[in-house]
């Protein structure tokens, strides 16, 4: 007669273990939902895709007190945009809305005061890319041509923008971008020589102080202000809302 084995009776699970497993399950479900939402979210479409940079010669660029202004002299509205040349979100802003902004400038409906900051210098491989890029923007803006500056600005924030922590551009490479945008040789030399780098550092500090005075100590880029009021640039219609 074979010996009967004792039946195995599993231990009841403690309430603590049950709660822990339940918490893990809830966390996993939440993670799955977040991932699904992100994958399902459409990428913002490029506004006025195909328009390109500013076209009209009546659109001028200027540099005054470290601030770059782009637009017609009699533009219907002027806004302030704060950005860092290395800021990825600033690149997204330019990629999505840059051509739309350019068209509104050509139509005389919008002008922009660009305030350039350099707080991402430390995240560039050269440790001073943002400052040197600001200096280059100032050189090109001072040249006075709206179409040239607009093309240069678009390239610096889209196709040619370095990645944070990756290799960035030296002054000669930035000068080539200015030349390709149509800048005359004295402007190209200004960029290549770094003639405005010292001034750019001061101007960036001034821009940051001004932005923090409006937004607070945690101010970041990009920030768009309309008469001192913050604009939600992630609203796809923000340009139309400002210029209607």
Tab-separated table of C-alpha atoms in Angstrom:
chain	number	residue	atom	x	y	z
A	1	UNK	CA	0.000	0.000	0.000
A	2	UNK	CA	1.533	3.241	-1.095
A	3	UNK	CA	2.063	5.956	1.415
A	4	UNK	CA	-0.178	8.961	0.869
A	5	UNK	CA	1.613	12.280	0.500
A	6	UNK	CA	0.294	15.101	2.611
A	7	UNK	CA	-1.773	17.600	0.651
A	8	UNK	CA	-0.151	20.965	0.023
A	9	UNK	CA	-2.194	23.811	1.300
A	10	UNK	CA	-0.940	27.210	0.073
A	11	UNK	CA	-0.516	29.934	2.597
A	12	UNK	CA	-3.024	32.733	2.321
A	13	UNK	CA	-1.468	35.890	0.884
A	14	UNK	CA	-0.982	38.637	3.410
A	15	UNK	CA	-2.887	41.874	2.991
A	16	UNK	CA	0.410	43.761	2.673
A	17	UNK	CA	1.468	41.598	-0.268
A	18	UNK	CA	-1.942	42.031	-1.883
A	19	UNK	CA	-1.735	45.804	-1.592
A	20	UNK	CA	1.830	45.826	-2.959
A	21	UNK	CA	0.897	43.738	-6.005
A	22	UNK	CA	-2.161	45.878	-6.542
A	23	UNK	CA	-0.019	48.992	-6.478
A	24	UNK	CA	2.374	47.511	-9.027
A	25	UNK	CA	-0.543	46.606	-11.289
A	26	UNK	CA	-1.977	50.118	-11.095
A	27	UNK	CA	1.427	51.617	-11.866
A	28	UNK	CA	1.869	49.333	-14.887
A	29	UNK	CA	-1.583	50.206	-16.203
A	30	UNK	CA	-0.850	53.911	-15.799
A	31	UNK	CA	2.457	53.519	-17.634
A	32	UNK	CA	0.773	51.658	-20.490
A	33	UNK	CA	-1.862	54.387	-20.790
A	34	UNK	CA	0.782	57.152	-20.852
A	35	UNK	CA	2.836	55.369	-23.523
A	36	UNK	CA	-0.286	54.730	-25.599
A	37	UNK	CA	-1.288	58.377	-25.398
A	38	UNK	CA	2.171	59.526	-26.434
A	39	UNK	CA	2.321	57.151	-29.365
A	40	UNK	CA	-1.186	58.118	-30.401
A	41	UNK	CA	-0.591	61.833	-30.261
A	42	UNK	CA	-0.046	63.415	-33.654
A	43	UNK	CA	3.068	65.485	-34.228
A	44	UNK	CA	2.164	69.161	-34.701
A	45	UNK	CA	1.978	70.006	-38.370
A	46	UNK	CA	4.287	72.659	-39.774
A	47	UNK	CA	2.356	75.850	-40.254
A	48	UNK	CA	2.461	77.416	-43.756
A	49	UNK	CA	4.902	74.704	-44.800
A	50	UNK	CA	6.713	75.668	-47.992
A	51	UNK	CA	6.592	79.426	-47.422
A	52	UNK	CA	10.185	79.646	-46.223
A	53	UNK	CA	11.839	82.664	-44.592
A	54	UNK	CA	10.908	86.321	-45.037
A	55	UNK	CA	10.751	87.412	-48.693
A	56	UNK	CA	9.852	91.106	-48.685
A	57	UNK	CA	12.680	93.658	-48.807
A	58	UNK	CA	10.474	96.002	-46.777
A	59	UNK	CA	11.070	93.719	-43.775
A	60	UNK	CA	14.159	94.925	-41.921
A	61	UNK	CA	16.340	93.568	-39.163
A	62	UNK	CA	17.980	95.750	-36.548
A	63	UNK	CA	20.003	95.485	-33.355
A	64	UNK	CA	19.283	97.894	-30.543
A	65	UNK	CA	20.448	97.507	-26.945
A	66	UNK	CA	21.136	93.824	-27.506
A	67	UNK	CA	17.640	93.111	-28.835
A	68	UNK	CA	17.129	91.954	-32.427
A	69	UNK	CA	13.997	93.246	-34.139
A	70	UNK	CA	12.635	91.746	-37.343
A	71	UNK	CA	9.638	93.089	-39.234
A	72	UNK	CA	8.263	96.031	-41.134
A	73	UNK	CA	8.544	99.438	-39.537
A	74	UNK	CA	4.749	99.781	-39.406
A	75	UNK	CA	3.923	96.205	-38.340
A	76	UNK	CA	0.496	95.768	-36.816
A	77	UNK	CA	1.785	93.939	-33.727
A	78	UNK	CA	5.178	93.424	-32.113
A	79	UNK	CA	5.868	90.517	-29.770
A	80	UNK	CA	8.885	89.433	-27.741
A	81	UNK	CA	10.438	85.981	-28.118
A	82	UNK	CA	13.053	84.751	-25.639
A	83	UNK	CA	15.134	81.814	-26.836
A	84	UNK	CA	18.496	80.097	-26.458
A	85	UNK	CA	20.264	78.989	-29.668
A	86	UNK	CA	20.820	75.507	-28.190
A	87	UNK	CA	17.293	75.086	-26.785
A	88	UNK	CA	15.532	72.093	-28.459
A	89	UNK	CA	12.071	73.497	-27.730
A	90	UNK	CA	13.129	76.758	-29.398
A	91	UNK	CA	14.063	74.694	-32.436
A	92	UNK	CA	10.606	73.109	-32.347
A	93	UNK	CA	8.985	76.540	-32.155
A	94	UNK	CA	10.940	77.686	-35.204
A	95	UNK	CA	10.293	74.456	-37.121
A	96	UNK	CA	6.544	74.546	-36.520
A	97	UNK	CA	5.828	78.286	-36.646
A	98	UNK	CA	8.864	79.953	-38.260
A	99	UNK	CA	7.407	80.033	-41.771
A	100	UNK	CA	4.044	81.212	-40.484
A	101	UNK	CA	5.745	84.043	-38.608
A	102	UNK	CA	7.724	84.954	-41.731
A	103	UNK	CA	4.553	85.224	-43.795
A	104	UNK	CA	2.893	87.446	-41.197
A	105	UNK	CA	5.993	89.658	-41.248
A	106	UNK	CA	5.825	89.931	-45.037
A	107	UNK	CA	2.159	90.909	-44.735
A	108	UNK	CA	3.026	93.625	-42.199
A	109	UNK	CA	0.926	91.983	-39.485
A	110	UNK	CA	3.735	90.975	-37.125
A	111	UNK	CA	7.188	91.980	-35.961
A	112	UNK	CA	9.348	90.145	-33.435
A	113	UNK	CA	11.863	91.340	-30.884
A	114	UNK	CA	14.252	88.445	-30.314
A	115	UNK	CA	15.927	88.289	-26.897
A	116	UNK	CA	18.661	85.655	-27.014
A	117	UNK	CA	19.910	83.895	-23.877
A	118	UNK	CA	22.961	81.736	-23.216
A	119	UNK	CA	22.122	79.665	-20.130
A	120	UNK	CA	22.722	76.469	-22.158
A	121	UNK	CA	26.366	77.337	-22.847
A	122	UNK	CA	27.461	74.686	-20.357
A	123	UNK	CA	25.548	72.010	-22.267
A	124	UNK	CA	27.474	72.616	-25.475
A	125	UNK	CA	30.717	70.805	-26.203
A	126	UNK	CA	32.550	74.113	-26.619
A	127	UNK	CA	30.931	75.484	-23.413
A	128	UNK	CA	30.194	78.783	-25.165
A	129	UNK	CA	28.108	77.871	-28.203
A	130	UNK	CA	24.999	79.815	-27.207
A	131	UNK	CA	27.024	82.979	-26.606
A	132	UNK	CA	28.837	82.678	-29.935
A	133	UNK	CA	25.560	81.977	-31.740
A	134	UNK	CA	24.032	85.081	-30.144
A	135	UNK	CA	26.998	87.113	-31.342
A	136	UNK	CA	26.511	85.757	-34.860
A	137	UNK	CA	22.797	86.589	-34.800
A	138	UNK	CA	23.671	90.137	-33.762
A	139	UNK	CA	26.175	90.481	-36.614
A	140	UNK	CA	23.632	89.346	-39.203
A	141	UNK	CA	20.762	91.375	-37.743
A	142	UNK	CA	22.882	94.523	-37.762
A	143	UNK	CA	23.296	94.041	-41.511
A	144	UNK	CA	19.711	95.254	-41.836
A	145	UNK	CA	18.271	92.777	-44.345
A	146	UNK	CA	15.091	91.099	-43.123
A	147	UNK	CA	15.200	88.243	-45.651
A	148	UNK	CA	18.860	87.507	-44.851
A	149	UNK	CA	18.401	87.542	-41.100
A	150	UNK	CA	15.198	85.505	-41.315
A	151	UNK	CA	16.923	82.792	-43.363
A	152	UNK	CA	19.926	82.767	-41.033
A	153	UNK	CA	17.738	82.578	-37.928
A	154	UNK	CA	15.676	79.722	-39.360
A	155	UNK	CA	18.784	77.720	-40.201
A	156	UNK	CA	20.405	78.305	-36.819
A	157	UNK	CA	17.315	77.041	-35.006
A	158	UNK	CA	16.299	74.208	-37.330
A	159	UNK	CA	18.565	72.498	-39.854
A	160	UNK	CA	21.851	73.587	-38.287
A	161	UNK	CA	20.951	73.618	-34.584
A	162	UNK	CA	23.337	71.385	-32.586
A	163	UNK	CA	22.058	68.893	-30.039
A	164	UNK	CA	22.607	69.480	-26.344
A	165	UNK	CA	25.793	67.719	-25.274
A	166	UNK	CA	26.801	66.968	-28.850
A	167	UNK	CA	29.276	68.591	-31.200
A	168	UNK	CA	28.453	72.209	-31.912
A	169	UNK	CA	29.512	74.713	-34.572
A	170	UNK	CA	32.665	76.789	-34.610
A	171	UNK	CA	32.646	80.412	-35.765
A	172	UNK	CA	33.788	79.536	-39.281
A	173	UNK	CA	30.891	77.108	-39.700
A	174	UNK	CA	28.403	79.669	-38.421
A	175	UNK	CA	29.916	82.216	-40.809
A	176	UNK	CA	29.252	79.794	-43.685
A	177	UNK	CA	25.584	79.669	-42.664
A	178	UNK	CA	25.482	83.474	-42.712
A	179	UNK	CA	27.083	83.523	-46.162
A	180	UNK	CA	24.590	80.947	-47.465
A	181	UNK	CA	21.782	83.129	-46.108
A	182	UNK	CA	23.037	85.981	-48.275
A	183	UNK	CA	24.978	88.043	-45.738
A	184	UNK	CA	27.632	90.336	-47.273
A	185	UNK	CA	31.286	89.661	-46.538
A	186	UNK	CA	31.687	92.318	-43.790
A	187	UNK	CA	28.857	90.589	-41.888
A	188	UNK	CA	30.392	87.169	-42.536
A	189	UNK	CA	33.714	88.472	-41.184
A	190	UNK	CA	31.927	89.804	-38.070
A	191	UNK	CA	30.602	86.287	-37.433
A	192	UNK	CA	33.839	84.460	-38.207
A	193	UNK	CA	35.951	86.751	-36.029
A	194	UNK	CA	33.645	86.580	-33.031
A	195	UNK	CA	33.589	90.362	-32.957
A	196	UNK	CA	30.412	90.569	-30.884
A	197	UNK	CA	31.037	87.720	-28.424
A	198	UNK	CA	31.854	90.000	-25.470
A	199	UNK	CA	28.773	92.126	-26.116
A	200	UNK	CA	26.647	89.000	-26.550
A	201	UNK	CA	27.492	87.834	-23.008
A	202	UNK	CA	26.274	91.122	-21.555
A	203	UNK	CA	23.176	91.146	-23.761
A	204	UNK	CA	22.288	87.578	-22.733
A	205	UNK	CA	22.554	88.486	-19.048
A	206	UNK	CA	20.306	91.493	-19.619
A	207	UNK	CA	17.760	89.358	-21.481
A	208	UNK	CA	17.664	86.766	-18.685
A	209	UNK	CA	17.174	89.439	-16.037
A	210	UNK	CA	14.340	90.977	-18.051
A	211	UNK	CA	12.642	87.605	-18.550
A	212	UNK	CA	12.923	86.663	-14.881
A	213	UNK	CA	11.445	90.023	-13.988
A	214	UNK	CA	8.287	89.032	-15.867
A	215	UNK	CA	8.091	85.254	-15.449
A	216	UNK	CA	10.040	84.681	-12.234
A	217	UNK	CA	13.268	82.879	-11.310
A	218	UNK	CA	12.263	79.670	-13.112
A	219	UNK	CA	11.864	81.388	-16.474
A	220	UNK	CA	12.839	79.221	-19.426
A	221	UNK	CA	12.879	79.195	-23.195
A	222	UNK	CA	11.100	79.572	-25.440
A	223	UNK	CA	8.939	82.258	-23.905
A	224	UNK	CA	6.711	84.501	-25.989
A	225	UNK	CA	5.283	87.701	-24.568
A	226	UNK	CA	2.561	89.877	-26.042
A	227	UNK	CA	2.570	93.224	-24.246
A	228	UNK	CA	4.068	91.461	-21.230
A	229	UNK	CA	1.523	88.620	-21.245
A	230	UNK	CA	2.754	85.069	-21.777
A	231	UNK	CA	1.585	83.404	-24.995
A	232	UNK	CA	0.878	79.673	-25.172
A	233	UNK	CA	3.067	78.807	-28.142
A	234	UNK	CA	1.920	75.183	-28.021
A	235	UNK	CA	-1.521	76.325	-29.133
A	236	UNK	CA	-1.338	75.722	-32.885
A	237	UNK	CA	-3.379	78.887	-33.568
A	238	UNK	CA	-1.365	81.329	-31.466
A	239	UNK	CA	0.061	83.265	-34.423
A	240	UNK	CA	-3.379	83.672	-36.017
A	241	UNK	CA	-4.892	84.666	-32.696
A	242	UNK	CA	-2.339	87.466	-32.307
A	243	UNK	CA	-2.634	88.792	-35.860
A	244	UNK	CA	-6.341	88.478	-36.681
